[in-house]
Amino acid sequence: MADNTDRLLRDYFSGILKLMKEINPQCKQNIADITFCLSVIKPEHKQAITKYYSDKFITWDEVCNESGKSNSSLRTWRNDFKRLLHVIMQHGDEFIKLRREALQA
């Protein structure tokens, strides 16, 4: 069963979040957070995550076969990405503030 982060990522890659951002301002922040997280991970990880969440009918096994990586590696990449996204979504503003303070010091 998918969790809220999985649903959010599916909505992001399907374009639903872009459509909803006019109705729900939180969607705009979610888009920014996901885009940021995708920009800081390795391209190989980004490709696997994008492949999986862009197509709701694809399985991890199919993504593994296409990438030539093990199932456990890809699941680790996905879990690490979801963990990073969760931290950014919960504490992103705090990180921005700390970064600004560090740059001013």
CSV table of C-alpha atoms in Angstrom, one decimal:
chain,number,residue,atom,x,y,z
A,1,MET,CA,0.0,0.0,0.0
A,2,ALA,CA,1.3,3.4,-0.9
A,3,ASP,CA,2.0,6.0,1.7
A,4,ASN,CA,1.3,9.8,1.4
A,5,THR,CA,4.8,10.4,0.0
A,6,ASP,CA,4.2,7.9,-2.7
A,7,ARG,CA,0.9,9.5,-3.7
A,8,LEU,CA,2.5,13.0,-3.6
A,9,LEU,CA,5.3,11.8,-5.9
A,10,ARG,CA,2.9,10.1,-8.3
A,11,ASP,CA,0.9,13.4,-8.4
A,12,TYR,CA,4.1,15.4,-9.0
A,13,PHE,CA,5.3,13.2,-11.9
A,14,SER,CA,1.8,12.9,-13.4
A,15,GLY,CA,1.3,16.7,-13.4
A,16,ILE,CA,-1.6,16.7,-11.0
A,17,LEU,CA,0.3,18.9,-8.5
A,18,LYS,CA,0.9,21.6,-11.2
A,19,LEU,CA,-2.9,21.7,-11.9
A,20,MET,CA,-3.7,21.8,-8.2
A,21,LYS,CA,-1.3,24.6,-7.3
A,22,GLU,CA,-3.9,27.2,-8.4
A,23,ILE,CA,-6.4,25.8,-5.9
A,24,ASN,CA,-4.1,24.8,-3.1
A,25,PRO,CA,-1.0,27.0,-2.4
A,26,GLN,CA,0.7,24.1,-0.5
A,27,CYS,CA,1.0,22.3,-3.8
A,28,LYS,CA,3.4,25.0,-5.0
A,29,GLN,CA,5.6,24.4,-2.1
A,30,ASN,CA,5.5,20.7,-2.6
A,31,ILE,CA,6.5,21.1,-6.2
A,32,ALA,CA,9.5,23.2,-5.1
A,33,ASP,CA,10.5,20.7,-2.4
A,34,ILE,CA,10.3,17.7,-4.8
A,35,THR,CA,12.2,19.6,-7.5
A,36,PHE,CA,14.9,20.6,-5.1
A,37,CYS,CA,15.3,17.1,-3.8
A,38,LEU,CA,15.5,15.7,-7.3
A,39,SER,CA,18.2,18.2,-8.1
A,40,VAL,CA,20.5,17.1,-5.3
A,41,ILE,CA,20.5,13.4,-5.8
A,42,LYS,CA,22.7,11.4,-8.3
A,43,PRO,CA,21.4,11.4,-11.9
A,44,GLU,CA,21.2,7.6,-11.8
A,45,HIS,CA,19.0,7.7,-8.7
A,46,LYS,CA,16.8,10.5,-10.2
A,47,GLN,CA,16.3,8.4,-13.3
A,48,ALA,CA,15.1,5.4,-11.4
A,49,ILE,CA,12.8,7.4,-9.2
A,50,THR,CA,11.4,9.3,-12.1
A,51,LYS,CA,10.9,6.0,-14.1
A,52,TYR,CA,9.0,4.4,-11.2
A,53,TYR,CA,6.8,7.3,-10.2
A,54,SER,CA,6.0,8.4,-13.8
A,55,ASP,CA,4.3,5.2,-14.7
A,56,LYS,CA,1.8,3.8,-12.2
A,57,PHE,CA,1.9,0.4,-14.0
A,58,ILE,CA,5.6,-0.2,-13.8
A,59,THR,CA,7.1,-2.3,-11.0
A,60,TRP,CA,10.4,-2.0,-9.2
A,61,ASP,CA,11.5,-5.2,-10.9
A,62,GLU,CA,11.0,-3.7,-14.3
A,63,VAL,CA,12.9,-0.5,-13.3
A,64,CYS,CA,15.7,-2.8,-11.9
A,65,ASN,CA,15.9,-4.7,-15.2
A,66,GLU,CA,16.1,-1.5,-17.2
A,67,SER,CA,18.7,0.0,-15.0
A,68,GLY,CA,20.7,-3.1,-14.4
A,69,LYS,CA,20.7,-2.6,-10.7
A,70,SER,CA,19.5,-4.8,-7.9
A,71,ASN,CA,16.0,-4.5,-6.4
A,72,SER,CA,17.5,-3.7,-2.9
A,73,SER,CA,19.7,-0.9,-4.3
A,74,LEU,CA,16.8,0.8,-6.0
A,75,ARG,CA,14.6,0.4,-3.0
A,76,THR,CA,17.3,1.9,-0.9
A,77,TRP,CA,17.6,4.9,-3.3
A,78,ARG,CA,13.8,5.3,-3.2
A,79,ASN,CA,13.7,5.2,0.6
A,80,ASP,CA,16.6,7.6,1.0
A,81,PHE,CA,14.9,10.0,-1.4
A,82,LYS,CA,11.6,9.8,0.4
A,83,ARG,CA,13.4,10.4,3.7
A,84,LEU,CA,15.2,13.4,2.3
A,85,LEU,CA,12.0,14.8,0.9
A,86,HIS,CA,10.2,14.3,4.2
A,87,VAL,CA,13.0,16.2,6.0
A,88,ILE,CA,12.9,19.0,3.5
A,89,MET,CA,9.2,19.3,3.6
A,90,GLN,CA,9.2,19.3,7.5
A,91,HIS,CA,12.3,21.5,8.1
A,92,GLY,CA,13.2,23.2,4.8
A,93,ASP,CA,12.5,26.7,6.1
A,94,GLU,CA,14.8,26.0,9.1
A,95,PHE,CA,17.6,24.9,6.7
A,96,ILE,CA,17.2,28.1,4.7
A,97,LYS,CA,17.4,30.2,7.8
A,98,LEU,CA,20.5,28.4,9.1
A,99,ARG,CA,22.1,28.7,5.7
A,100,ARG,CA,21.5,32.4,5.6
A,101,GLU,CA,22.9,32.8,9.1
A,102,ALA,CA,26.0,30.8,8.2
A,103,LEU,CA,26.6,32.9,5.1
A,104,GLN,CA,26.4,36.1,7.1
A,105,ALA,CA,28.9,34.9,9.7
